[in-house]
Amino acid sequence: MSDARRTDAVLLLVAIVWGSSYLSAQTATSALPVLLVLFARYALSALACLGVVAVPGRGPRRWTREELRAGVPLGLTQAAVLVVETYGVAHTSAGNAGLIISLTIVLTPLLDRTGHRGGLPPAFYAAAGVCVLAVGLLMAGNGFHAPRLGDLLMLAAAVVRAGHMALVGRLTAGRAIRPLHLTTVQTLVGTALFLGPAARELPTLAHAGPATWAQLLYLALFCSVFAFLAQTWAVQRTSASRASLLLGTEPIWAAAVGVALGGEHFTVLTGLGAVMLITGTYWGQSVERAHRATTHPRTAVHPVEEDPRCPATTPTTPTTPTTPTTPTTPTTV
């Protein structure tokens, strides 16, 4: 396998893992309280990140002031994203959750005006309009009715995640910040935040079944640590556009996993909404990228990849997220 194809395969695997995270989160929250799931996911991710940081030969292990100053507030906003996302996916289908959260792609540029001098072009707002209409179709389900709580929570999660991604760019641009160290700070902040609310339920973890623990480990080690490291490795070996294209398939995999493994069904309305949302997000992303390239954006010394969907990732937002040199991605619960 050539290096280019190997890189593409890794990026596609990351998208698949992120897409499957919604069903895993839904399964875990059906067996355990949401806040307990979040604490376990953060704690396992933090332990894994600390283990990687401690590996000999990886350079200085101490955190810099800039990494701590950025990591603490980003840990707080990332925790807010995961709270809303996890409660949302617990009350809607995994497919809908993955599709609606991809709105982050078009919402992030609206909040992060770096490189958007003079405002975004009209085509971007047209793409955003297509996405809004698509979300309405997804919420309709079997027919037009009042939006479901889970869908509204996922819509709120997309807005919160977009704000988080805009903050990522603001706090990391032009600063020498190591992604792994920044992510480790975020996971430690999240662990501390959820320890108190989940403390009374901690004994429940001891009685959780093997299947539940498997979901928690999958969310922490694969959706977070593995996806973060794999994405960081891959985006250094390919173009931002190609990485964005492959990582942007996440909502497709979320829907596919929900149908294949979760027993979910797509109606005509939800199917049409899914097609429109994917089309609108890809369109909006391409318009924003082209506009950013023509307005001489600021360049970051060390771009940071982050996935708010997963506590140990700071994903590029093709759905999720973003730095001037990498695509903006979608999170992943």
GROMACS .gro file of C-alpha atoms in nm:
model
  333
    1MET     CA    1   0.000   0.000   0.000
    2SER     CA    2   0.139   0.341  -0.095
    3ASP     CA    3   0.195   0.608   0.171
    4ALA     CA    4  -0.088   0.822   0.025
    5ARG     CA    5  -0.336   0.534   0.038
    6ARG     CA    6  -0.223   0.441   0.387
    7THR     CA    7  -0.285   0.797   0.500
    8ASP     CA    8  -0.628   0.802   0.337
    9ALA     CA    9  -0.714   0.472   0.504
   10VAL     CA   10  -0.619   0.609   0.847
   11LEU     CA   11  -0.832   0.923   0.799
   12LEU     CA   12  -1.125   0.714   0.681
   13LEU     CA   13  -1.086   0.488   0.984
   14VAL     CA   14  -1.094   0.793   1.212
   15ALA     CA   15  -1.418   0.908   1.045
   16ILE     CA   16  -1.570   0.561   1.092
   17VAL     CA   17  -1.469   0.552   1.459
   18TRP     CA   18  -1.613   0.896   1.521
   19GLY     CA   19  -1.931   0.803   1.336
   20SER     CA   20  -1.975   0.493   1.551
   21SER     CA   21  -1.925   0.693   1.872
   22TYR     CA   22  -2.288   0.809   1.876
   23LEU     CA   23  -2.429   0.456   1.894
   24SER     CA   24  -2.169   0.363   2.158
   25ALA     CA   25  -2.264   0.664   2.369
   26GLN     CA   26  -2.632   0.583   2.327
   27THR     CA   27  -2.572   0.222   2.438
   28ALA     CA   28  -2.364   0.326   2.738
   29THR     CA   29  -2.617   0.584   2.859
   30SER     CA   30  -2.893   0.325   2.842
   31ALA     CA   31  -2.709   0.128   3.112
   32LEU     CA   32  -2.550   0.407   3.319
   33PRO     CA   33  -2.637   0.767   3.413
   34VAL     CA   34  -2.512   1.021   3.160
   35LEU     CA   35  -2.281   1.202   3.404
   36LEU     CA   36  -2.126   0.872   3.514
   37VAL     CA   37  -2.061   0.778   3.151
   38LEU     CA   38  -1.892   1.114   3.096
   39PHE     CA   39  -1.676   1.078   3.406
   40ALA     CA   40  -1.565   0.728   3.312
   41ARG     CA   41  -1.492   0.834   2.955
   42TYR     CA   42  -1.287   1.134   3.065
   43ALA     CA   43  -1.101   0.943   3.336
   44LEU     CA   44  -1.004   0.657   3.105
   45SER     CA   45  -0.896   0.904   2.836
   46ALA     CA   46  -0.688   1.101   3.088
   47LEU     CA   47  -0.511   0.787   3.208
   48ALA     CA   48  -0.434   0.686   2.851
   49CYS     CA   49  -0.307   1.035   2.760
   50LEU     CA   50  -0.088   1.050   3.070
   51GLY     CA   51   0.053   0.712   2.977
   52VAL     CA   52   0.142   0.832   2.627
   53VAL     CA   53   0.297   1.154   2.761
   54ALA     CA   54   0.512   0.948   2.999
   55VAL     CA   55   0.655   0.732   2.720
   56PRO     CA   56   1.034   0.786   2.710
   57GLY     CA   57   1.180   0.962   2.408
   58ARG     CA   58   0.884   1.190   2.341
   59GLY     CA   59   1.063   1.507   2.446
   60PRO     CA   60   0.986   1.731   2.747
   61ARG     CA   61   0.699   1.600   2.956
   62ARG     CA   62   0.631   1.919   3.154
   63TRP     CA   63   0.343   2.142   3.050
   64THR     CA   64   0.411   2.498   2.944
   65ARG     CA   65   0.216   2.796   3.076
   66GLU     CA   66   0.054   2.843   2.735
   67GLU     CA   67  -0.066   2.481   2.730
   68LEU     CA   68  -0.218   2.519   3.077
   69ARG     CA   69  -0.373   2.859   3.001
   70ALA     CA   70  -0.538   2.721   2.688
   71GLY     CA   71  -0.615   2.374   2.823
   72VAL     CA   72  -0.818   2.479   3.127
   73PRO     CA   73  -1.080   2.698   2.950
   74LEU     CA   74  -1.092   2.459   2.654
   75GLY     CA   75  -1.146   2.173   2.896
   76LEU     CA   76  -1.445   2.359   3.040
   77THR     CA   77  -1.603   2.431   2.701
   78GLN     CA   78  -1.531   2.080   2.577
   79ALA     CA   79  -1.707   1.938   2.883
   80ALA     CA   80  -2.008   2.157   2.805
   81VAL     CA   81  -2.014   2.018   2.451
   82LEU     CA   82  -2.007   1.658   2.571
   83VAL     CA   83  -2.278   1.711   2.831
   84VAL     CA   84  -2.525   1.845   2.574
   85GLU     CA   85  -2.420   1.590   2.310
   86THR     CA   86  -2.446   1.289   2.539
   87TYR     CA   87  -2.785   1.390   2.675
   88GLY     CA   88  -2.895   1.455   2.317
   89VAL     CA   89  -2.784   1.120   2.176
   90ALA     CA   90  -2.962   0.952   2.468
   91HIS     CA   91  -3.292   1.096   2.340
   92THR     CA   92  -3.261   1.061   1.962
   93SER     CA   93  -3.128   0.816   1.707
   94ALA     CA   94  -2.754   0.773   1.659
   95GLY     CA   95  -2.795   0.854   1.290
   96ASN     CA   96  -2.976   1.181   1.356
   97ALA     CA   97  -2.720   1.276   1.622
   98GLY     CA   98  -2.429   1.228   1.383
   99LEU     CA   99  -2.599   1.420   1.105
  100ILE     CA  100  -2.721   1.715   1.311
  101ILE     CA  101  -2.388   1.765   1.487
  102SER     CA  102  -2.224   1.808   1.146
  103LEU     CA  103  -2.383   2.154   1.142
  104THR     CA  104  -2.069   2.254   1.331
  105ILE     CA  105  -1.902   2.284   0.991
  106VAL     CA  106  -2.114   2.580   0.886
  107LEU     CA  107  -2.166   2.726   1.234
  108THR     CA  108  -1.798   2.752   1.327
  109PRO     CA  109  -1.704   3.006   1.056
  110LEU     CA  110  -1.995   3.225   1.167
  111LEU     CA  111  -1.845   3.247   1.516
  112ASP     CA  112  -1.477   3.242   1.422
  113ARG     CA  113  -1.418   3.545   1.203
  114THR     CA  114  -1.041   3.491   1.177
  115GLY     CA  115  -0.953   3.514   0.809
  116HIS     CA  116  -1.302   3.629   0.712
  117ARG     CA  117  -1.235   3.996   0.651
  118GLY     CA  118  -1.530   4.160   0.488
  119GLY     CA  119  -1.769   3.883   0.586
  120LEU     CA  120  -1.845   3.546   0.433
  121PRO     CA  121  -1.968   3.521   0.071
  122PRO     CA  122  -2.342   3.481  -0.001
  123ALA     CA  123  -2.284   3.121  -0.118
  124PHE     CA  124  -2.188   3.025   0.236
  125TYR     CA  125  -2.518   3.151   0.376
  126ALA     CA  126  -2.702   2.965   0.100
  127ALA     CA  127  -2.527   2.645   0.207
  128ALA     CA  128  -2.619   2.717   0.570
  129GLY     CA  129  -2.982   2.762   0.462
  130VAL     CA  130  -2.977   2.419   0.297
  131CYS     CA  131  -2.843   2.273   0.622
  132VAL     CA  132  -3.116   2.437   0.831
  133LEU     CA  133  -3.385   2.298   0.601
  134ALA     CA  134  -3.220   1.956   0.619
  135VAL     CA  135  -3.227   1.960   1.000
  136GLY     CA  136  -3.600   2.035   0.983
  137LEU     CA  137  -3.652   1.725   0.769
  138LEU     CA  138  -3.442   1.512   1.004
  139MET     CA  139  -3.645   1.628   1.302
  140ALA     CA  140  -3.968   1.551   1.117
  141GLY     CA  141  -3.897   1.177   1.116
  142ASN     CA  142  -4.215   1.001   1.005
  143GLY     CA  143  -4.399   1.328   0.956
  144PHE     CA  144  -4.393   1.692   1.056
  145HIS     CA  145  -4.442   1.734   1.430
  146ALA     CA  146  -4.293   1.913   1.727
  147PRO     CA  147  -3.916   1.861   1.738
  148ARG     CA  148  -3.796   1.583   1.968
  149LEU     CA  149  -3.592   1.674   2.275
  150GLY     CA  150  -3.289   1.478   2.156
  151ASP     CA  151  -3.280   1.653   1.819
  152LEU     CA  152  -3.302   1.995   1.985
  153LEU     CA  153  -3.021   1.902   2.223
  154MET     CA  154  -2.803   1.790   1.932
  155LEU     CA  155  -2.877   2.120   1.758
  156ALA     CA  156  -2.771   2.303   2.074
  157ALA     CA  157  -2.462   2.083   2.090
  158ALA     CA  158  -2.365   2.187   1.737
  159VAL     CA  159  -2.387   2.554   1.842
  160VAL     CA  160  -2.186   2.498   2.161
  161ARG     CA  161  -1.926   2.294   1.974
  162ALA     CA  162  -1.890   2.567   1.712
  163GLY     CA  163  -1.822   2.815   1.992
  164HIS     CA  164  -1.569   2.574   2.141
  165MET     CA  165  -1.391   2.538   1.807
  166ALA     CA  166  -1.378   2.915   1.761
  167LEU     CA  167  -1.220   2.938   2.107
  168VAL     CA  168  -0.966   2.670   2.013
  169GLY     CA  169  -0.844   2.886   1.726
  170ARG     CA  170  -0.836   3.200   1.941
  171LEU     CA  171  -0.634   3.041   2.223
  172THR     CA  172  -0.391   2.834   2.016
  173ALA     CA  173  -0.317   3.044   1.707
  174GLY     CA  174   0.044   3.161   1.698
  175ARG     CA  175   0.139   2.967   2.012
  176ALA     CA  176   0.376   2.673   2.049
  177ILE     CA  177   0.124   2.428   2.196
  178ARG     CA  178   0.167   2.050   2.175
  179PRO     CA  179  -0.166   1.884   2.086
  180LEU     CA  180  -0.113   1.580   2.310
  181HIS     CA  181  -0.028   1.791   2.614
  182LEU     CA  182  -0.321   2.025   2.550
  183THR     CA  183  -0.557   1.728   2.517
  184THR     CA  184  -0.425   1.576   2.839
  185VAL     CA  185  -0.504   1.898   3.028
  186GLN     CA  186  -0.856   1.897   2.882
  187THR     CA  187  -0.920   1.538   2.988
  188LEU     CA  188  -0.794   1.609   3.340
  189VAL     CA  189  -1.021   1.915   3.364
  190GLY     CA  190  -1.318   1.708   3.244
  191THR     CA  191  -1.239   1.429   3.490
  192ALA     CA  192  -1.231   1.678   3.779
  193LEU     CA  193  -1.556   1.843   3.665
  194PHE     CA  194  -1.756   1.521   3.644
  195LEU     CA  195  -1.610   1.353   3.954
  196GLY     CA  196  -1.836   1.547   4.191
  197PRO     CA  197  -2.169   1.500   4.007
  198ALA     CA  198  -2.091   1.133   3.939
  199ALA     CA  199  -1.947   1.050   4.283
  200ARG     CA  200  -2.272   0.910   4.424
  201GLU     CA  201  -2.308   0.679   4.125
  202LEU     CA  202  -1.947   0.550   4.122
  203PRO     CA  203  -2.039   0.217   4.288
  204THR     CA  204  -2.258   0.150   3.985
  205LEU     CA  205  -1.946   0.118   3.772
  206ALA     CA  206  -1.836  -0.181   3.978
  207HIS     CA  207  -2.156  -0.359   3.883
  208ALA     CA  208  -2.154  -0.260   3.517
  209GLY     CA  209  -2.149  -0.553   3.277
  210PRO     CA  210  -1.872  -0.640   3.031
  211ALA     CA  211  -2.071  -0.492   2.740
  212THR     CA  212  -2.104  -0.156   2.915
  213TRP     CA  213  -1.734  -0.146   3.001
  214ALA     CA  214  -1.654  -0.234   2.643
  215GLN     CA  215  -1.852   0.071   2.527
  216LEU     CA  216  -1.678   0.298   2.779
  217LEU     CA  217  -1.334   0.173   2.677
  218TYR     CA  218  -1.423   0.211   2.311
  219LEU     CA  219  -1.534   0.572   2.364
  220ALA     CA  220  -1.225   0.662   2.563
  221LEU     CA  221  -0.947   0.469   2.391
  222PHE     CA  222  -1.065   0.451   2.032
  223CYS     CA  223  -1.292   0.755   1.982
  224SER     CA  224  -1.061   0.974   2.186
  225VAL     CA  225  -0.698   0.869   2.220
  226PHE     CA  226  -0.660   0.658   1.905
  227ALA     CA  227  -0.860   0.895   1.684
  228PHE     CA  228  -0.663   1.194   1.810
  229LEU     CA  229  -0.322   1.040   1.753
  230ALA     CA  230  -0.418   0.884   1.420
  231GLN     CA  231  -0.564   1.210   1.292
  232THR     CA  232  -0.260   1.409   1.399
  233TRP     CA  233  -0.033   1.160   1.221
  234ALA     CA  234  -0.242   1.157   0.904
  235VAL     CA  235  -0.306   1.529   0.855
  236GLN     CA  236   0.070   1.589   0.856
  237ARG     CA  237   0.099   1.366   0.550
  238THR     CA  238  -0.179   1.494   0.328
  239SER     CA  239  -0.349   1.816   0.219
  240ALA     CA  240  -0.610   1.994   0.432
  241SER     CA  241  -0.868   1.955   0.155
  242ARG     CA  242  -0.817   1.580   0.125
  243ALA     CA  243  -0.823   1.532   0.502
  244SER     CA  244  -1.141   1.740   0.523
  245LEU     CA  245  -1.308   1.533   0.253
  246LEU     CA  246  -1.235   1.204   0.428
  247LEU     CA  247  -1.309   1.320   0.783
  248GLY     CA  248  -1.628   1.483   0.653
  249THR     CA  249  -1.775   1.137   0.587
  250GLU     CA  250  -1.835   1.101   0.962
  251PRO     CA  251  -2.212   1.170   0.951
  252ILE     CA  252  -2.247   0.910   0.675
  253TRP     CA  253  -2.087   0.647   0.899
  254ALA     CA  254  -2.297   0.758   1.195
  255ALA     CA  255  -2.612   0.695   0.993
  256ALA     CA  256  -2.480   0.366   0.853
  257VAL     CA  257  -2.381   0.234   1.196
  258GLY     CA  258  -2.716   0.336   1.339
  259VAL     CA  259  -2.903   0.145   1.067
  260ALA     CA  260  -2.674  -0.159   1.053
  261LEU     CA  261  -2.604  -0.212   1.424
  262GLY     CA  262  -2.862  -0.002   1.605
  263GLY     CA  263  -3.171  -0.122   1.419
  264GLU     CA  264  -3.264   0.233   1.318
  265HIS     CA  265  -3.474   0.308   1.010
  266PHE     CA  266  -3.464   0.602   0.773
  267THR     CA  267  -3.791   0.733   0.636
  268VAL     CA  268  -3.816   0.924   0.310
  269LEU     CA  269  -3.803   1.255   0.498
  270THR     CA  270  -3.501   1.161   0.709
  271GLY     CA  271  -3.323   1.018   0.405
  272LEU     CA  272  -3.383   1.340   0.210
  273GLY     CA  273  -3.270   1.544   0.510
  274ALA     CA  274  -2.950   1.338   0.540
  275VAL     CA  275  -2.861   1.393   0.174
  276MET     CA  276  -2.934   1.765   0.197
  277LEU     CA  277  -2.734   1.806   0.519
  278ILE     CA  278  -2.427   1.629   0.384
  279THR     CA  279  -2.449   1.830   0.061
  280GLY     CA  280  -2.494   2.159   0.247
  281THR     CA  281  -2.207   2.098   0.489
  282TYR     CA  282  -1.966   1.999   0.212
  283TRP     CA  283  -2.073   2.300   0.007
  284GLY     CA  284  -2.039   2.540   0.299
  285GLN     CA  285  -1.704   2.396   0.395
  286SER     CA  286  -1.562   2.434   0.044
  287VAL     CA  287  -1.689   2.794   0.018
  288GLU     CA  288  -1.541   2.884   0.359
  289ARG     CA  289  -1.207   2.722   0.278
  290ALA     CA  290  -1.178   2.905  -0.054
  291HIS     CA  291  -1.272   3.235   0.109
  292ARG     CA  292  -1.019   3.184   0.389
  293ALA     CA  293  -0.745   3.110   0.136
  294THR     CA  294  -0.807   3.440  -0.044
  295THR     CA  295  -0.808   3.658   0.269
  296HIS     CA  296  -0.459   3.575   0.399
  297PRO     CA  297  -0.552   3.413   0.731
  298ARG     CA  298  -0.320   3.411   1.024
  299THR     CA  299  -0.107   3.101   1.052
  300ALA     CA  300  -0.061   2.907   1.371
  301VAL     CA  301   0.282   2.803   1.488
  302HIS     CA  302   0.156   2.464   1.590
  303PRO     CA  303  -0.198   2.391   1.468
  304VAL     CA  304  -0.414   2.196   1.706
  305GLU     CA  305  -0.654   1.923   1.604
  306GLU     CA  306  -0.942   1.872   1.840
  307ASP     CA  307  -1.258   1.658   1.855
  308PRO     CA  308  -1.509   1.785   2.106
  309ARG     CA  309  -1.714   1.481   2.040
  310CYS     CA  310  -1.439   1.277   2.210
  311PRO     CA  311  -1.270   1.407   2.525
  312ALA     CA  312  -0.922   1.323   2.404
  313THR     CA  313  -0.951   1.463   2.061
  314THR     CA  314  -0.951   1.806   1.924
  315PRO     CA  315  -1.076   1.716   1.578
  316THR     CA  316  -1.051   1.909   1.267
  317THR     CA  317  -1.397   2.017   1.195
  318PRO     CA  318  -1.505   1.868   0.878
  319THR     CA  319  -1.765   1.829   1.090
  320THR     CA  320  -1.580   1.921   1.379
  321PRO     CA  321  -1.330   2.168   1.382
  322THR     CA  322  -1.031   2.364   1.297
  323THR     CA  323  -0.721   2.539   1.270
  324PRO     CA  324  -0.607   2.756   0.985
  325THR     CA  325  -0.404   2.470   0.840
  326THR     CA  326  -0.645   2.184   0.889
  327PRO     CA  327  -1.009   2.109   0.815
  328THR     CA  328  -1.280   2.199   1.055
  329THR     CA  329  -1.472   1.871   1.182
  330PRO     CA  330  -1.779   1.745   1.336
  331THR     CA  331  -1.749   1.572   1.709
  332THR     CA  332  -1.793   1.319   1.801
  333VAL     CA  333  -1.978   1.211   2.093
   0.00000   0.00000   0.00000
